[in-house]
Short mmCIF file of C-alpha atoms in Angstrom, two decimals:
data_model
loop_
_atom_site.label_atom_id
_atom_site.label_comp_id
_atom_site.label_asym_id
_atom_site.label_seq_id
_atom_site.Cartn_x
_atom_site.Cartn_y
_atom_site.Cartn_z
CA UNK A 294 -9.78 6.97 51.73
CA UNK A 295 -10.94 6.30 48.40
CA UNK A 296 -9.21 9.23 46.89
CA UNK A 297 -5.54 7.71 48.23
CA UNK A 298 -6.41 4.08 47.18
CA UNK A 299 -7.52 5.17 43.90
CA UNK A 300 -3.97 7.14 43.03
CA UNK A 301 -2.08 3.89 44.55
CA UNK A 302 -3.86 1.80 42.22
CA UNK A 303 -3.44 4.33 39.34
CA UNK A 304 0.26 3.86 40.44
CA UNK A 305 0.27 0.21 40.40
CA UNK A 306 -0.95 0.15 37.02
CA UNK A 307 1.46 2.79 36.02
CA UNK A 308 4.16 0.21 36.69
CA UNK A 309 3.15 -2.54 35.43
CA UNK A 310 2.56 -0.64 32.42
CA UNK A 311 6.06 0.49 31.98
CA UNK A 312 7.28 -2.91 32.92
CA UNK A 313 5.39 -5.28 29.96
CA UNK A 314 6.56 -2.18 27.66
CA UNK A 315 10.25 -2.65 28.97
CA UNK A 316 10.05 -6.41 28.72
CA UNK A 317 8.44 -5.99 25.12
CA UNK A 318 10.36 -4.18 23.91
CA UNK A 319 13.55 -5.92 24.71
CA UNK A 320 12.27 -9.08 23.51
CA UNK A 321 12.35 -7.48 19.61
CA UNK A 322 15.77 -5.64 20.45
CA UNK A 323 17.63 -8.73 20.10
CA UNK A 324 17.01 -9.07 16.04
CA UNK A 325 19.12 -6.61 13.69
CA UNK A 326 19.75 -4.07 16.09
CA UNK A 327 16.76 -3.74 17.60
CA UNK A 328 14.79 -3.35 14.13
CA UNK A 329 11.12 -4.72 13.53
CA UNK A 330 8.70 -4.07 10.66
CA UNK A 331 9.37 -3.45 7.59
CA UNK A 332 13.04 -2.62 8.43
CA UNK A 333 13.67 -6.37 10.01
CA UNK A 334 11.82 -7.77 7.10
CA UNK A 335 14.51 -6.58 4.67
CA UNK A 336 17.22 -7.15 6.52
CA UNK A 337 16.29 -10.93 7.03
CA UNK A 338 15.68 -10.87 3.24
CA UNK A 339 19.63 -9.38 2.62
CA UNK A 340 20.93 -11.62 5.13
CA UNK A 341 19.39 -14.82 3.15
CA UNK A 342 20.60 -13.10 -0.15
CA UNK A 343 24.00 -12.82 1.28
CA UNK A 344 24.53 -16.08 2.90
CA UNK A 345 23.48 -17.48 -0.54
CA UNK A 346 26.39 -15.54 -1.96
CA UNK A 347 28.69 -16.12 0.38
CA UNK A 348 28.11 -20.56 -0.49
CA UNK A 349 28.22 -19.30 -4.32
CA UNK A 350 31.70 -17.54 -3.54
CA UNK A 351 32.76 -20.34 -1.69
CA UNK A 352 32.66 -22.52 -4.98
CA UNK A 353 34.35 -19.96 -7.29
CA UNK A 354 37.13 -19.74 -4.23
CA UNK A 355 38.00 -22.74 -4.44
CA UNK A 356 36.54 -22.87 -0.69
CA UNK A 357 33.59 -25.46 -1.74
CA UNK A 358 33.01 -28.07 -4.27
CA UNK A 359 31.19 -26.42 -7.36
CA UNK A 360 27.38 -27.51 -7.00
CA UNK A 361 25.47 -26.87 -10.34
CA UNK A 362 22.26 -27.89 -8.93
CA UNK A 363 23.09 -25.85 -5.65
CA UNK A 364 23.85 -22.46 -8.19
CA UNK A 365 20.68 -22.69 -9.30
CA UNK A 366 19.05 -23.10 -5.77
CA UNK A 367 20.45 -19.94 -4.98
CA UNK A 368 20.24 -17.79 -7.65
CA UNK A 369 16.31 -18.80 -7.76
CA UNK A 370 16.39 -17.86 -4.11
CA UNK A 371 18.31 -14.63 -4.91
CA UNK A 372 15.56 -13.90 -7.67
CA UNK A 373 12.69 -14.40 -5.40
CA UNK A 374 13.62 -11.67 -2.68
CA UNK A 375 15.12 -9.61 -5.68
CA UNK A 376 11.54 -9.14 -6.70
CA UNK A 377 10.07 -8.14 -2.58
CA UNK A 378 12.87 -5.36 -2.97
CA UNK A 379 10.98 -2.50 -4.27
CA UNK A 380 8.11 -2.99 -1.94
CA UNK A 381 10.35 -3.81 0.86
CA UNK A 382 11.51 0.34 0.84
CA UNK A 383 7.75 1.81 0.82
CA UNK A 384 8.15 5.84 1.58
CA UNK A 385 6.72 5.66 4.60
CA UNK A 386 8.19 6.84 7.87
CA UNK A 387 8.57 3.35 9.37
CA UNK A 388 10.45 2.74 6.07
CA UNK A 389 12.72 6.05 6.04
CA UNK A 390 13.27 6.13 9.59
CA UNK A 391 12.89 2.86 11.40
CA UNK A 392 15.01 1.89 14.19
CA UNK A 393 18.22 0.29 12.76
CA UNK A 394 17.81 1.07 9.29
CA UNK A 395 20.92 1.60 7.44
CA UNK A 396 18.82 3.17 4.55
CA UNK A 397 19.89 6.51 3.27
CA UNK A 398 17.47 9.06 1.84
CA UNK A 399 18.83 9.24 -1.09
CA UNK A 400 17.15 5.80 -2.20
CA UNK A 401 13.48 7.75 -2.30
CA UNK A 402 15.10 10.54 -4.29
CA UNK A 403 16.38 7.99 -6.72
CA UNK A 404 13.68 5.76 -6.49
CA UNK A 405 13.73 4.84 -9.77
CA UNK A 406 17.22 3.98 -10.31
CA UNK A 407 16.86 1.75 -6.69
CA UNK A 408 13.92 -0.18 -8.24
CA UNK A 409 16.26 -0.73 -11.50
CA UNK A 410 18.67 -1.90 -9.43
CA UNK A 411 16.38 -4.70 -7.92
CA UNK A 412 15.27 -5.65 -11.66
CA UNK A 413 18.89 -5.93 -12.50
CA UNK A 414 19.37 -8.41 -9.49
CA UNK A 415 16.37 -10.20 -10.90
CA UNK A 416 17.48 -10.33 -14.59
CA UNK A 417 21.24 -11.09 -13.38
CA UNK A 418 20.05 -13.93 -10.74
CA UNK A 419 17.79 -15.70 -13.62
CA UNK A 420 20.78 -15.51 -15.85
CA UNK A 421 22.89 -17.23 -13.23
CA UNK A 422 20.09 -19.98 -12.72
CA UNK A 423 20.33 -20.78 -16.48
CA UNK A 424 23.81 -20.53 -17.23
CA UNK A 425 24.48 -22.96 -14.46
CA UNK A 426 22.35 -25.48 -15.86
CA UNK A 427 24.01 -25.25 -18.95
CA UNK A 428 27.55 -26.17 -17.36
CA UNK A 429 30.63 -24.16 -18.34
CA UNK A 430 32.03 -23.07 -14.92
CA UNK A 431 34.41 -20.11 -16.77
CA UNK A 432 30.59 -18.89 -18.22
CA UNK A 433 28.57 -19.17 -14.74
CA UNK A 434 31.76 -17.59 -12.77
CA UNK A 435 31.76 -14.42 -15.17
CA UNK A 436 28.00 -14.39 -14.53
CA UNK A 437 27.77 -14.96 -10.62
CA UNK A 438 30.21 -11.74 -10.52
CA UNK A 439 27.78 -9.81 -12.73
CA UNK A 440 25.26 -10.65 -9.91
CA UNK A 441 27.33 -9.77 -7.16
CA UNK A 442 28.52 -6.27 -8.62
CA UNK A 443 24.72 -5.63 -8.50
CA UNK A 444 24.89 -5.83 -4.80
CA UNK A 445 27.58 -4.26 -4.73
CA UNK A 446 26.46 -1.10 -6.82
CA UNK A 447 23.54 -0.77 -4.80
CA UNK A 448 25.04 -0.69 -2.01
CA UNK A 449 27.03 1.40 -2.37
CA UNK A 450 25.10 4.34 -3.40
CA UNK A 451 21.76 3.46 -1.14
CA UNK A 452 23.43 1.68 2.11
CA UNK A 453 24.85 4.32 4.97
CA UNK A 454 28.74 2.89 4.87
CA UNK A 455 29.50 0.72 7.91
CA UNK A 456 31.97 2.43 10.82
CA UNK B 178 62.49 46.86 30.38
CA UNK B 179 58.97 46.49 32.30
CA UNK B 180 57.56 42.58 30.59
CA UNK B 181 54.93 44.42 28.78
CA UNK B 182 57.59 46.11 26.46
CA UNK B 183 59.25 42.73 26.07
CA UNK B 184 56.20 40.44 24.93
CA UNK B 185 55.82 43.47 22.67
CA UNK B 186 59.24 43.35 21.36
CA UNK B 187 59.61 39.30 21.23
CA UNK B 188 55.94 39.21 18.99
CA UNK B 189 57.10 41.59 16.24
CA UNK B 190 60.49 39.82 15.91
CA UNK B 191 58.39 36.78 15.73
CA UNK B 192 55.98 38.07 13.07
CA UNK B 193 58.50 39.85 11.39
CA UNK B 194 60.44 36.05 11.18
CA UNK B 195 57.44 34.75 9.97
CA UNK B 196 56.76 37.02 7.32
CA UNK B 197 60.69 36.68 6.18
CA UNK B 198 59.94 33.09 5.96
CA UNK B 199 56.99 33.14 4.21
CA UNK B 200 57.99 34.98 1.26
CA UNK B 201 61.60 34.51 1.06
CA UNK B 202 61.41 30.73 1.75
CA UNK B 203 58.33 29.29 1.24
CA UNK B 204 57.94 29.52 -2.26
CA UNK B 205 61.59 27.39 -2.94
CA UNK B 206 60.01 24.53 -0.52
CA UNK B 207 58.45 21.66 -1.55
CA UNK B 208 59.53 22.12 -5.39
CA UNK B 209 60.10 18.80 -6.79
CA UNK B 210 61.23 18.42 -10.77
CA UNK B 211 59.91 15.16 -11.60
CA UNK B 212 57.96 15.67 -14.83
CA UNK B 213 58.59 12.82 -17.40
CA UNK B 214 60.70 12.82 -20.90
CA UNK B 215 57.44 11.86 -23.02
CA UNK B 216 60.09 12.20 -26.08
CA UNK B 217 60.10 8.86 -27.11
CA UNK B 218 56.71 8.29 -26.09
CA UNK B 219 53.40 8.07 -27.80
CA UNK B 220 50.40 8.23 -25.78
CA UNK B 221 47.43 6.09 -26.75
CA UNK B 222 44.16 6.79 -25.69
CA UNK B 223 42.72 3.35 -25.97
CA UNK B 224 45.02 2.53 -23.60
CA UNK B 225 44.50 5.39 -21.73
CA UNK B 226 40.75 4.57 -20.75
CA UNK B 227 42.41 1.25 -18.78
CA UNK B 228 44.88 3.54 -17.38
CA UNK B 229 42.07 5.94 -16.05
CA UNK B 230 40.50 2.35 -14.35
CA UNK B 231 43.76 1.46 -12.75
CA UNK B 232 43.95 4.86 -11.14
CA UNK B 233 40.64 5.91 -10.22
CA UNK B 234 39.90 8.82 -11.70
CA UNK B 235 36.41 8.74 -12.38
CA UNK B 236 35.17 8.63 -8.30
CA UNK B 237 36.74 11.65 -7.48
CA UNK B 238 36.29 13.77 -10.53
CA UNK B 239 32.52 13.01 -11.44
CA UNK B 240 29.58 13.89 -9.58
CA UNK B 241 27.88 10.69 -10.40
CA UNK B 242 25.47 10.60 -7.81
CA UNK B 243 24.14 13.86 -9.08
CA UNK B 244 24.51 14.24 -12.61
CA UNK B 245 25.96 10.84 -13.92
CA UNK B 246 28.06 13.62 -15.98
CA UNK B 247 32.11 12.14 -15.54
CA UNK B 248 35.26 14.06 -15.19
CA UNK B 249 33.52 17.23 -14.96
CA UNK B 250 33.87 17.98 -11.28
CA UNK B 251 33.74 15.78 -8.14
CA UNK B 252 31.28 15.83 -4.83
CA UNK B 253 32.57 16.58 -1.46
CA UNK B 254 35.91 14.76 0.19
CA UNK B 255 34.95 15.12 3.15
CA UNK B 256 38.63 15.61 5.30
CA UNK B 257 39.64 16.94 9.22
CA UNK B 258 40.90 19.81 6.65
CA UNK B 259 37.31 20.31 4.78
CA UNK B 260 35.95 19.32 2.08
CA UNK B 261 37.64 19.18 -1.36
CA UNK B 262 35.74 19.10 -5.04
CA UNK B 263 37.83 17.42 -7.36
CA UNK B 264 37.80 19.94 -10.27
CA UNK B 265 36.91 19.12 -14.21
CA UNK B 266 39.20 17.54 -16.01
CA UNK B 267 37.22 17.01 -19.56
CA UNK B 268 38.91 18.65 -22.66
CA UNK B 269 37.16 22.44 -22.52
CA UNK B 270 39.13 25.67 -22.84
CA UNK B 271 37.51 27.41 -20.08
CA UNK B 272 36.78 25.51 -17.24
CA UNK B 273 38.63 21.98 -18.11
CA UNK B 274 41.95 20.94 -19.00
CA UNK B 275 41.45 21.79 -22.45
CA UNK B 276 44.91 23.70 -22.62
CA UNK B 277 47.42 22.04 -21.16
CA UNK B 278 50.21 20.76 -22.72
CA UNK B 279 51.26 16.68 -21.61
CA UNK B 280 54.28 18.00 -19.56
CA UNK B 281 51.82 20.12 -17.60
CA UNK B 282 49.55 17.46 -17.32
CA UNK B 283 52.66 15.23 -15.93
CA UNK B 284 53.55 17.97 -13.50
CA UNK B 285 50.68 17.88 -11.70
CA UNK B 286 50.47 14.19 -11.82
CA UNK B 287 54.25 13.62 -10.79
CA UNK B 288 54.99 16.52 -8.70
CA UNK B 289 51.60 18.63 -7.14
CA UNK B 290 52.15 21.40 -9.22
CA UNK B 291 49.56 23.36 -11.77
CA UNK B 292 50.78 25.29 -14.79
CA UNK B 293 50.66 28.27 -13.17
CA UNK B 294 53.13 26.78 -10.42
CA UNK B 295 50.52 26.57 -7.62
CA UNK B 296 50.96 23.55 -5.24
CA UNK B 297 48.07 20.97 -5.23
CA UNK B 298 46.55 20.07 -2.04
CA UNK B 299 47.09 16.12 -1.40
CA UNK B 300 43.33 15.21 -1.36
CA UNK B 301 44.25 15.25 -5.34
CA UNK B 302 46.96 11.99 -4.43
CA UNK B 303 50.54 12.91 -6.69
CA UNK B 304 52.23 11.88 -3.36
CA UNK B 305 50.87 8.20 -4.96
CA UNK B 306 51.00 9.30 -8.76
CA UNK B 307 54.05 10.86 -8.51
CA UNK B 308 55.41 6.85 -9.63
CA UNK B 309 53.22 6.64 -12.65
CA UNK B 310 55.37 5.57 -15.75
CA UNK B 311 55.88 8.10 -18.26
CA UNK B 312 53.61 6.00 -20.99
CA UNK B 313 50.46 5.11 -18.41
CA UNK B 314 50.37 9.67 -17.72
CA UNK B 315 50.76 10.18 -21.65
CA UNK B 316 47.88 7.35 -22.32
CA UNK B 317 45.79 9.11 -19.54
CA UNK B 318 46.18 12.56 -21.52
CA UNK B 319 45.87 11.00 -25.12
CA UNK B 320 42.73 9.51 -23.53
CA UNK B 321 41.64 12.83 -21.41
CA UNK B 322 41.96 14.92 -24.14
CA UNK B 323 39.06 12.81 -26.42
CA UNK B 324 36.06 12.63 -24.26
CA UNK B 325 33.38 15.03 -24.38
CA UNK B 326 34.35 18.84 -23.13
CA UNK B 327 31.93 19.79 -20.41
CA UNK B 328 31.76 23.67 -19.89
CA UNK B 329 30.88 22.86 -16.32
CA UNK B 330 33.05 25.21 -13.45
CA UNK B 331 34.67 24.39 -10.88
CA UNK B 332 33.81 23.98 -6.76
CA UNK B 333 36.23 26.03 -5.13
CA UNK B 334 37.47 24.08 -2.33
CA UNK B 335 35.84 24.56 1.07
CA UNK B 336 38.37 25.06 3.79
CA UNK B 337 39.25 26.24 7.30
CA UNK B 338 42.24 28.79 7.35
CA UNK B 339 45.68 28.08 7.64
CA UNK B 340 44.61 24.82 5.46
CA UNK B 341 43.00 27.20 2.67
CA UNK B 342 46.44 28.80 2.06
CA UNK B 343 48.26 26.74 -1.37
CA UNK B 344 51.35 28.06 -0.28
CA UNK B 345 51.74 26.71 2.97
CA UNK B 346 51.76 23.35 0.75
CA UNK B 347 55.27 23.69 -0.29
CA UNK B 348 56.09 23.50 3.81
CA UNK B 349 54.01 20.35 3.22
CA UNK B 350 55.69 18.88 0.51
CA UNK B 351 58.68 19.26 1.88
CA UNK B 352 58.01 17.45 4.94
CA UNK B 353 56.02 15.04 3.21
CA UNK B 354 56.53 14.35 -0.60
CA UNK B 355 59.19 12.47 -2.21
CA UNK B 356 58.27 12.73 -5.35
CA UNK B 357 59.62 9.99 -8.38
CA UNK B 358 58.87 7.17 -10.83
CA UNK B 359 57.82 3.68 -9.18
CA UNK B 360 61.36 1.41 -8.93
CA UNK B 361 60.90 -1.81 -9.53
CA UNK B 362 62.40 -4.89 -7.21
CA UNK B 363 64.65 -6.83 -8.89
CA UNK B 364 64.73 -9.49 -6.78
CA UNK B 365 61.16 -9.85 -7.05
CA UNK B 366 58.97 -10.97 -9.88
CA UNK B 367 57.01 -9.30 -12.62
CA UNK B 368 54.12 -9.97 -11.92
CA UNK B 369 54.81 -9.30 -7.80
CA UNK B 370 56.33 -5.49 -9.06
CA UNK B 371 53.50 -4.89 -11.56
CA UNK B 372 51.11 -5.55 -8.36
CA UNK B 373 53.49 -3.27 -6.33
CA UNK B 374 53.36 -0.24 -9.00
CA UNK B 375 49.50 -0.75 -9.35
CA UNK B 376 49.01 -0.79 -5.38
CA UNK B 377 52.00 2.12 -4.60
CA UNK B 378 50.88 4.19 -7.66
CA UNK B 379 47.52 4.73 -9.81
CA UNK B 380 45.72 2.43 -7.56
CA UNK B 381 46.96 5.25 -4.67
CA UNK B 382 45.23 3.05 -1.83
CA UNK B 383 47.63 4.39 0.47
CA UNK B 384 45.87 7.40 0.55
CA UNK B 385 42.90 5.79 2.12
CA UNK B 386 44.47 2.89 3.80
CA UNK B 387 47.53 4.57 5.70
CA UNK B 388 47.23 6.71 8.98
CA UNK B 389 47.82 10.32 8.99
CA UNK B 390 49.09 12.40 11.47
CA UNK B 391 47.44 15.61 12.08
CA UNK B 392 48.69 17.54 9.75
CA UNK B 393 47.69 14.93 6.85
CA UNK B 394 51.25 13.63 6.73
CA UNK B 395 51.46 9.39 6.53
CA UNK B 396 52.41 8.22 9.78
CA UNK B 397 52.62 4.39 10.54
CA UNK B 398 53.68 1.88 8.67
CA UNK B 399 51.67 1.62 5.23
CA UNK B 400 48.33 0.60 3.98
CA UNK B 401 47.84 -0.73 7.92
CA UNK B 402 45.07 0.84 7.90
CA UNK B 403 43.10 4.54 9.17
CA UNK B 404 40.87 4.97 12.08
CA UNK B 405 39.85 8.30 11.12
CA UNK B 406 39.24 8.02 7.50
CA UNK B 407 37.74 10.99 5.08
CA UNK B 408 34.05 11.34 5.56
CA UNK B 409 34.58 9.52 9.42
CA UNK B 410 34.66 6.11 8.28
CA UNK B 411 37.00 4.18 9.61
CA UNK B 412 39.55 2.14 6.84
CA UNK B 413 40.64 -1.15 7.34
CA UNK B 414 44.45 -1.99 7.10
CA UNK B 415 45.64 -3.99 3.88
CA UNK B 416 48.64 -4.76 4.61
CA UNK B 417 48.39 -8.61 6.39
CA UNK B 418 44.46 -9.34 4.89
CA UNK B 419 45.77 -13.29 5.97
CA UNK B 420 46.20 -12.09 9.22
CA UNK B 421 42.96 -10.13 9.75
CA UNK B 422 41.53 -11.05 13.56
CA UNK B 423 38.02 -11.77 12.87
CA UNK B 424 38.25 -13.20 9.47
CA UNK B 425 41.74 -13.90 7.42
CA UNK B 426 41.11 -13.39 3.67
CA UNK B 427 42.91 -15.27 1.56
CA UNK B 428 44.07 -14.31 -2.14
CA UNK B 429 41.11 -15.63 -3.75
CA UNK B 430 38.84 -13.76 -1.56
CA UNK B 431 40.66 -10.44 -2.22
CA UNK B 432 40.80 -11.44 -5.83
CA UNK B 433 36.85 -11.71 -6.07
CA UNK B 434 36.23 -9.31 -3.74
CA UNK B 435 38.23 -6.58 -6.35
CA UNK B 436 36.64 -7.94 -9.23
CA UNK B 437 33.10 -7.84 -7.89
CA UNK B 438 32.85 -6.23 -4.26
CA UNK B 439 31.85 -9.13 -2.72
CA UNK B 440 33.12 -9.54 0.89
CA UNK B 441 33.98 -13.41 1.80
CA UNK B 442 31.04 -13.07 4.55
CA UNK B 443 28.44 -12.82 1.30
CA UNK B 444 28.27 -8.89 1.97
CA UNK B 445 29.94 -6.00 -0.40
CA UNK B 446 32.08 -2.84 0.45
CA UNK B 447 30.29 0.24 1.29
CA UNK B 448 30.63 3.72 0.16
CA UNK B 449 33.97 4.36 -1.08
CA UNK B 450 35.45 1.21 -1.89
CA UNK B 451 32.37 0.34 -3.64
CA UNK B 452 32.86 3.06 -6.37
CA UNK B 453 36.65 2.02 -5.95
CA UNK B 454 35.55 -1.56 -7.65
CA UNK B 455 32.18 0.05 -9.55
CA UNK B 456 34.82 2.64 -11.54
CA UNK B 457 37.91 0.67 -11.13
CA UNK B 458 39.02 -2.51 -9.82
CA UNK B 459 36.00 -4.39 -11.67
CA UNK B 460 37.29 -2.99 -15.15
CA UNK B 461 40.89 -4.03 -14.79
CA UNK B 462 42.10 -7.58 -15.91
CA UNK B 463 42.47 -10.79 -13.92
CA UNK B 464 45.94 -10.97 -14.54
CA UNK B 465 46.71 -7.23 -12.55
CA UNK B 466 44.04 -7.75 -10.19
CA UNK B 467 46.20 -11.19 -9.26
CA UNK B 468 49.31 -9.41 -9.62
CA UNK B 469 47.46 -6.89 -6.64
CA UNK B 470 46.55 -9.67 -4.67
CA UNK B 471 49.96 -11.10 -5.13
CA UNK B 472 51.84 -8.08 -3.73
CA UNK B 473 49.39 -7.74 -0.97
CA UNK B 474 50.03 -11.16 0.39
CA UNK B 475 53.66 -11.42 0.31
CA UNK B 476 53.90 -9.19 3.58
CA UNK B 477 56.50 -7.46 2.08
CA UNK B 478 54.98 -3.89 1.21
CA UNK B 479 55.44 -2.27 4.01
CA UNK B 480 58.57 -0.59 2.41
#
């Protein structure tokens, strides 16, 4: 009867539905924890600004040959997604509660201090890029820690503390 | 006797022992006499505001995330006990330290106690200060008692019953504190002991990085580390960084990663350590933070 065929076929659909949703959804649950948007866009952008840190504390380490020219590839590279920060935490919902998000609230209470701390990162990352063309490893040491106590800072009051 | 009579009889002999104990014996436990001979001792507060770097101070007694205001009163330590609100310790008369004289200020440093003879819970760490030298707790005072009075009062402490009661401390203490000045290894260098006064006393890591058993006592060996740290985050041992499974640190890595909280993976601590280097660590010289990494490494301090 048509009645039956129609709520098999309503079924059908039903299923295959759920399916592509499963399989879609799995397919973006294997970057950062299952996070996409806005969330997985800053997270790629922290994990580029920490692997960049990581080769810079290599050098100071003694871990890696000091690379002048190399410095100053990162720190421009540090500057550039310094700047995508502030627009990279809009206060949206997507933003504040994405999946994976390690966010905390507080950063859109204290929006103003978070932005400052992305300027910071900026102003301290430029520094770095100078001072490293100018040579004087003591000099460009004290200033790559001055960067990295801005990530640091920053994390630590805006970043939920990992368990 | 029917067994009625008997529980009855058994649980007032039992309360009545309690209460014996409590007031009769109690209030002798746990009293240590440890307080310094500041005699021959100046304190000097320029030296004083490294001294309040080296042992933390600032994290636990400023609100910073609130009012940026320091030593005026802490935010919540979270603990399995409750939460604790490190209390003002800026200059003013009412509501500060204002009045206390350096010996009283040493006492509660070097042995728990306040100046009215109150026990201190250990969320305020003199089971770790209790081995500051007699000239780093008069350069803290000198330097306390010159920064800006704040007539702000204090958070009474938020916690569950029998924990709430100061007295049951002195049972505490007795199980728990030695109390004493750090004693240097003779065998061992300068620059290995300075590391191993900095770790054992102002820099109190212990605190964080050592087990406790339910009652808040230590229990394990030290600085390997706490599952069930305050606020439910779980601390990493210290005590063989070279050894670590996923990623062995080596001395230069700790040594940045104090001076700047970077991790050797690129990322930075979290949370509390982070305000541990933001207030501390970062501040203090290369030479101690060396001298740290020094003691750390030379799998020795688990004494």
């Amino acid at each position: 009867m048509i009645q039956t065929k129609y709520k098999q076929l309503v079924r059908i659909a039903t299923a295959v539905g759920m399916a592509s949703a499963l399989v879609a959804a799995s397919l973006t649950a294997f970057a950062h924890g299952g996070a996409t948007g806005v969330v997985k866009q800053r997270m790629d952008a922290m994990e580029v600004m920490g692997e960049a840190m990581k080769n810079l504390g290599a050098m100071f380490k003694g871990q890696a040959d000091y690379d002048a020219d190399a410095i100053q590839a990162a720190a421009e590279l540090i500057g550039q997604h310094a700047q995508d920060i502030p627009t990279l935490f809009p206060d949206s919902h997507e933003s504040r509660h994405g999946k994976a998000t390690e966010a905390l609230p507080v950063i859109w209470e204290q929006k103003e201090r978070f932005d400052g701390f992305a300027a910071d990162m900026l102003r301290e990352s430029k520094a770095l890029s100078v001072i490293a063309g100018e040579g004087e490893q003591r000099a460009v040491r004290l200033q790559f820690a001055k960067t990295a106590k801005v990530c640091s800072a920053c994390h630590t009051a805006f970043r939920k503390p990992e368990d | 006797m029917p067994v009625s009579r008997w529980i009855l009889l058994t649980g007032t002999v039992f309360l009545l022992g309690a209460s014996l104990l409590y007031v009769a014996v109690l209030p002798y436990l746990g009293r240590s006499d440890s307080v310094r001979d500041f005699s021959a001792i100046t304190g000097d507060a320029e030296r004083g505001t490294y001294v309040v770097r080296t042992a933390g101070c600032i994290a636990c007694h400023s609100d910073v995330a609130k009012t940026g205001e320091t030593f005026a009163g802490g935010s919540a330590l979270k603990t399995p006990f409750g939460s604790f609100y490190g209390p003002n310790i800026t200059p003013d008369k009412n509501h500060g330290i204002g009045n206390w004289t350096l010996t009283q200020f040493s006492r509660a440093l070097t042995d728990g106690l306040s100046p009215e003879g109150e026990h201190y819970f250990p969320a305020f760490p003199y089971t770790s200060y209790t081995k500051l030298t007699a000239q780093d707790i008069a350069d803290l005072k000198a330097y306390l008692d010159e920064i800006e009075p704040v007539a702000r009062p204090n958070r009474p402490h938020d916690l569950a019953w029998p924990f709430s009661d100061r007295k049951l401390q002195g049972a505490w203490k007795a199980l728990y504190f030695v109390a004493g000045v750090f004693q240097s290894n003779p065998a061992r260098s300068q620059t290995w002991n300075r590391g191993a006064y900095l770790v054992k006393g102002p820099g109190h890591c212990a605190e964080c990085h050592t087990e406790r058993n339910f009652l808040g006592g230590f229990q394990g060996s030290a600085l390997a580390g706490n599952r069930h740290g305050s606020d439910g985050i779980a601390v990493p041992a210290i005590d063989a960084l070279y050894d670590h499974p996923r990623q062995p640190w080596s001395r230069e890595d700790l040594i940045l990663s104090l001076q700047t909280g970077l991790l050797p993976d690129g990322d930075t601590f979290d949370g509390a350590m982070g305000e541990v280097v933001e207030h501390g660590t970062s501040h203090m010289t290369d030479d101690d933070i060396t001298a740290i990494a020094d003691y750390l490494f030379s799998g020795e301090q688990r004494e």
